[in-house]
Tab-separated table of C-alpha atoms in Angstrom:
chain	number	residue	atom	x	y	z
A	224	UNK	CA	19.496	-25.874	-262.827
A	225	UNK	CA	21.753	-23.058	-262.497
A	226	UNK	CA	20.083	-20.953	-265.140
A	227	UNK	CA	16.385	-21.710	-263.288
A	228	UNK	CA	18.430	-20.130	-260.021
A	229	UNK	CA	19.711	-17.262	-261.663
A	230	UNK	CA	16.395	-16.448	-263.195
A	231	UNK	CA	14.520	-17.255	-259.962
A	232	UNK	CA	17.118	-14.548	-258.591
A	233	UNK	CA	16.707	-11.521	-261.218
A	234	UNK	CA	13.041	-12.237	-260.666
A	235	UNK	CA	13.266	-11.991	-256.929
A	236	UNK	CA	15.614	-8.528	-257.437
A	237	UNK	CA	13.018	-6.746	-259.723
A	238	UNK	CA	10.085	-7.513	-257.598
A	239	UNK	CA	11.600	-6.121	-254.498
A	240	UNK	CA	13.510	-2.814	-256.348
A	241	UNK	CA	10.105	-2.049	-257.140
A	242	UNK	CA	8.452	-3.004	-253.657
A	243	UNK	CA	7.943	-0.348	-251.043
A	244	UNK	CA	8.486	-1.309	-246.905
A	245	UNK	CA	6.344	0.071	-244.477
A	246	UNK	CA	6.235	-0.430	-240.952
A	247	UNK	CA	3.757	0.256	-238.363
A	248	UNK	CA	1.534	-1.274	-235.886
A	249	UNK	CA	-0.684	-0.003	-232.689
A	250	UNK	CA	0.293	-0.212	-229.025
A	251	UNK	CA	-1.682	0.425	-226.224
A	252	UNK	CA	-2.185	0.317	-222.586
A	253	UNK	CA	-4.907	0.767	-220.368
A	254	UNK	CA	-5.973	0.364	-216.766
A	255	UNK	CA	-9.428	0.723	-214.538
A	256	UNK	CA	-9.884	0.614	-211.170
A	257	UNK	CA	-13.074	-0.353	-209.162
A	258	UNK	CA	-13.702	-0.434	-205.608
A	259	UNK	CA	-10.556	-2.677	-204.423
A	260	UNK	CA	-10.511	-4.229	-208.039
A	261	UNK	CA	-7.650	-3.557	-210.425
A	262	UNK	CA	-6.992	-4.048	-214.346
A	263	UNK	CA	-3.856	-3.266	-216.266
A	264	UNK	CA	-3.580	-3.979	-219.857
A	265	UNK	CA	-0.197	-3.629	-222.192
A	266	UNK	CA	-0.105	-4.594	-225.948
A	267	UNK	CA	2.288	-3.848	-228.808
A	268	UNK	CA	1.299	-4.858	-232.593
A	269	UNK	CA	4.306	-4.068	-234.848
A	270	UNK	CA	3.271	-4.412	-238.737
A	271	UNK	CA	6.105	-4.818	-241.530
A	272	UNK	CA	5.076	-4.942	-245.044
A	273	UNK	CA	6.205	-4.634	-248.722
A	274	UNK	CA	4.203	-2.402	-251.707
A	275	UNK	CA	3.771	-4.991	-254.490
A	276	UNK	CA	2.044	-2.454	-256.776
A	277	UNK	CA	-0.196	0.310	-256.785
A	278	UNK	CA	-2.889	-2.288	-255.734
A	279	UNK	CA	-0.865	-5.255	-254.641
A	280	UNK	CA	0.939	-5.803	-250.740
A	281	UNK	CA	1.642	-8.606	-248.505
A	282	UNK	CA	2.499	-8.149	-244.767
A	283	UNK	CA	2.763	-9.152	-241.448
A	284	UNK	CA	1.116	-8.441	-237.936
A	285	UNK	CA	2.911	-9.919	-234.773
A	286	UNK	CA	1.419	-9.400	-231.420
A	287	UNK	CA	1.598	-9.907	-227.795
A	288	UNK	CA	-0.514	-8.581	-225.196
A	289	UNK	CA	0.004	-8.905	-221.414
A	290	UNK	CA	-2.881	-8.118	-218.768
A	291	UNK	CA	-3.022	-8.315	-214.943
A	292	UNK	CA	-6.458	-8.901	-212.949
A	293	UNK	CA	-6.039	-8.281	-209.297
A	294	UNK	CA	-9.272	-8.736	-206.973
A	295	UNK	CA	-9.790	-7.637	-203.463
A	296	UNK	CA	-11.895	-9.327	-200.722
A	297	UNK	CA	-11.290	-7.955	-197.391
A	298	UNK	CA	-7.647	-8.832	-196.739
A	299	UNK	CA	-7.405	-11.539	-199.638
A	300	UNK	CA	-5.822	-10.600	-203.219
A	301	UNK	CA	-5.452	-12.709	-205.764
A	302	UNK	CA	-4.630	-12.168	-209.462
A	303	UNK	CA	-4.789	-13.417	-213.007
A	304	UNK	CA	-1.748	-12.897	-215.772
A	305	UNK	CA	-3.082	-12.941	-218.913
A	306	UNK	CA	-0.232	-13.412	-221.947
A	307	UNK	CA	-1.034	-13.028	-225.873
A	308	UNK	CA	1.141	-13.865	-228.507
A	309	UNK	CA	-0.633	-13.773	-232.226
A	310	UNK	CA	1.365	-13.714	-235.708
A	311	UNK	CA	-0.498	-12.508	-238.636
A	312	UNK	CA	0.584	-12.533	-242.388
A	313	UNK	CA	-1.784	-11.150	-244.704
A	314	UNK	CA	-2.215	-10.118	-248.668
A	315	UNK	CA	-3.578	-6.920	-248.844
A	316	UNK	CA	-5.400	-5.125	-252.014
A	317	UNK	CA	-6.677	-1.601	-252.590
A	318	UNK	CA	-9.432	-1.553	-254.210
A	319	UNK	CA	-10.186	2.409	-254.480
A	320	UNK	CA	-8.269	5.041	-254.083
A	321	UNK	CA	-9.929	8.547	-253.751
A	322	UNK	CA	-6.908	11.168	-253.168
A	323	UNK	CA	-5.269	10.942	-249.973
A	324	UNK	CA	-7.695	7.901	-248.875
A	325	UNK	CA	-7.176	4.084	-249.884
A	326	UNK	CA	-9.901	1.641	-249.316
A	327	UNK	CA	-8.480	-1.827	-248.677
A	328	UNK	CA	-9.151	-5.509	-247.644
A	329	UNK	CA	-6.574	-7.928	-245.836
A	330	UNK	CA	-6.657	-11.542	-246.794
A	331	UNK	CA	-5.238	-13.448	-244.053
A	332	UNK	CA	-4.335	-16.426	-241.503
A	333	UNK	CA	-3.739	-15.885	-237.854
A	334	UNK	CA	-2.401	-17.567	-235.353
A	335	UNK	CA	-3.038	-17.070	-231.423
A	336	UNK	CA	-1.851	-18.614	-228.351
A	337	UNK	CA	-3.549	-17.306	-225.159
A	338	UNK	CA	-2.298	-17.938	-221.405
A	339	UNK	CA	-4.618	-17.310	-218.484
A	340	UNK	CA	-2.892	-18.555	-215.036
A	341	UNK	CA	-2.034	-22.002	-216.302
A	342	UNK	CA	-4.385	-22.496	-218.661
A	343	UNK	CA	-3.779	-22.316	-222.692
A	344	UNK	CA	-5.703	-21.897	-225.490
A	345	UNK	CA	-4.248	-21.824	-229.147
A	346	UNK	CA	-6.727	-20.647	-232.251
A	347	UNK	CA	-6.211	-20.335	-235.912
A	348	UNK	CA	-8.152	-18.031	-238.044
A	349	UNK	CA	-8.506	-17.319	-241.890
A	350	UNK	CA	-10.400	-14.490	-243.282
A	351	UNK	CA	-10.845	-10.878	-244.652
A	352	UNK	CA	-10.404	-7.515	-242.744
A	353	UNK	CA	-11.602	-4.383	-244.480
A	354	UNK	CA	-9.669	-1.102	-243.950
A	355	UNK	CA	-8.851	2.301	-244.530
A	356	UNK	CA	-5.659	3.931	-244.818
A	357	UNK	CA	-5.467	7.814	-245.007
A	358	UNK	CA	-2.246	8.932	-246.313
A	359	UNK	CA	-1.184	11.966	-244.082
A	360	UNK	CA	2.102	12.606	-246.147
A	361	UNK	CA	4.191	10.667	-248.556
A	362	UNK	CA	5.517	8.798	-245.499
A	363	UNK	CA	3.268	8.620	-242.667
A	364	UNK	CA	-0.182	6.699	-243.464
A	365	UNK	CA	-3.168	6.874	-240.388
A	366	UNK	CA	-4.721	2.943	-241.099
A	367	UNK	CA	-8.322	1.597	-239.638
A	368	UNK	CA	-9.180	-1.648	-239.469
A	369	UNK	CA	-12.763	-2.681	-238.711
A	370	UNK	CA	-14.711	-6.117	-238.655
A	371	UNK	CA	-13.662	-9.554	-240.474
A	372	UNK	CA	-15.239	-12.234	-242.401
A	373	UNK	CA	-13.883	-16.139	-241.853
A	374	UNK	CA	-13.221	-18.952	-239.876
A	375	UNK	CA	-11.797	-19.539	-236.290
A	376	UNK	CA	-10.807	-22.526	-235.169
A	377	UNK	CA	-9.831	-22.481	-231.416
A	378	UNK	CA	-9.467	-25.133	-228.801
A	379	UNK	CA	-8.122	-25.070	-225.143
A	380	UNK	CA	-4.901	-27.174	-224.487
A	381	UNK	CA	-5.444	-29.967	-222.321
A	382	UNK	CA	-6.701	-33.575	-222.601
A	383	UNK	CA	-10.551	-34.034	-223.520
A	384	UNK	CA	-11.153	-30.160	-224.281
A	385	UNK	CA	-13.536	-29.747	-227.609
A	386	UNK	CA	-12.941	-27.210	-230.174
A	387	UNK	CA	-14.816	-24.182	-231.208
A	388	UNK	CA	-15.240	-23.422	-234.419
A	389	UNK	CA	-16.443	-19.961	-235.322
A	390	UNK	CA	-18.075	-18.812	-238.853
A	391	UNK	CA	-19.054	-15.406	-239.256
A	392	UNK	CA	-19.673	-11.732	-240.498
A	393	UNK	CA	-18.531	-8.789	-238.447
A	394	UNK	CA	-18.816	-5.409	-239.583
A	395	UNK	CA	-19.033	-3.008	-236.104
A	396	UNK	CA	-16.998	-0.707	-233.767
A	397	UNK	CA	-16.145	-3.112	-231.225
A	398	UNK	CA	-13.290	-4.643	-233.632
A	399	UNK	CA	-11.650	-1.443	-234.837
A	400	UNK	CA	-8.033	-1.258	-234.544
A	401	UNK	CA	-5.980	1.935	-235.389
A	402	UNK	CA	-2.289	2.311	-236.539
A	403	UNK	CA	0.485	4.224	-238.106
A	404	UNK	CA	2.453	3.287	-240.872
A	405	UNK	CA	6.040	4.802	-241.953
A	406	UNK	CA	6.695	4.104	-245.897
A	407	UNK	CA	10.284	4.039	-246.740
């Protein structure tokens, strides 16, 4: 047993001398006004990962995003808090590599819980994500990531809600997602 250990050990040590960390992630924030109606959104998606390879890298995407709704009517406001927490881990290969550009596809689960007032909704996802990453310098990597292929499962919490359950192909601009990536 202790020879399976140590060898489970060494194997552990090699992989990761030869891994590479990067960190990352997007934030944003955002607000609109209209007429007496206001929107502010806040969200922060840190991204740690290791280099495998040259093709090879597993990672991990945790989220949470905060919004506020407020709506006017006359001298009546009311608002909605809206609070997202999502954790992400993901294998990631590079399939072609032209120069300072590295075409890529995430394999992945995901996990998110949504809170709007009292109301909660929790939804679990598995699927690809195509990307790009263009390497500015040996360090700093620009990375795109547009569209997703899977499964969602999501259902609200409380007694007698039904699930939804999502197939599908999406391959547009209104899921692209932009980050920066330090290599170490």
């Amino acid at each position: 047993m202790k020879k399976i250990m140590m060898t489970l050990a060494a194997v552990a040590v090699a992989a990761t001398m030869n891994a590479q960390v990067y960190v990352g992630g997007g934030i944003g924030f955002q607000t609109s006004k209209q007429g007496d109606d206001k929107n502010t959104l806040i969200t922060v998606m840190p991204e740690f990962g290791y280099n495998l390879d040259e093709s090879w890298a597993v990672g991990i995407t945790l989220g949470y995003g905060h919004s506020k709704d407020t709506a006017k009517k006359g001298s009546v406001e009311s608002s909605v808090k809206t609070d997202v927490f999502q954790i992400s881990p993901y294998a990631r290969y590079t399939f072609a590599k032209f120069d300072k550009v590295n075409l890529f596809i995430d394999g992945g689960v995901d996990y998110v819980h949504t809170k709007i007032g009292d109301a909660k909704n929790n939804a679990f996802g598995v699927g690809l994500k195509p990307g790009v990453a263009v390497n500015l310098t040996e360090k700093l990597s620009f990375v795109a990531h547009v569209g997703f292929l899977g499964y969602t499962y999501a259902k609200d919490d409380f007694d007698g809600a039904e699930a939804e359950n999502t197939f599908g192909f999406d391959l547009d601009g209104n899921d692209l997602r932009f980050g920066i990536y330090y290599n170490f």
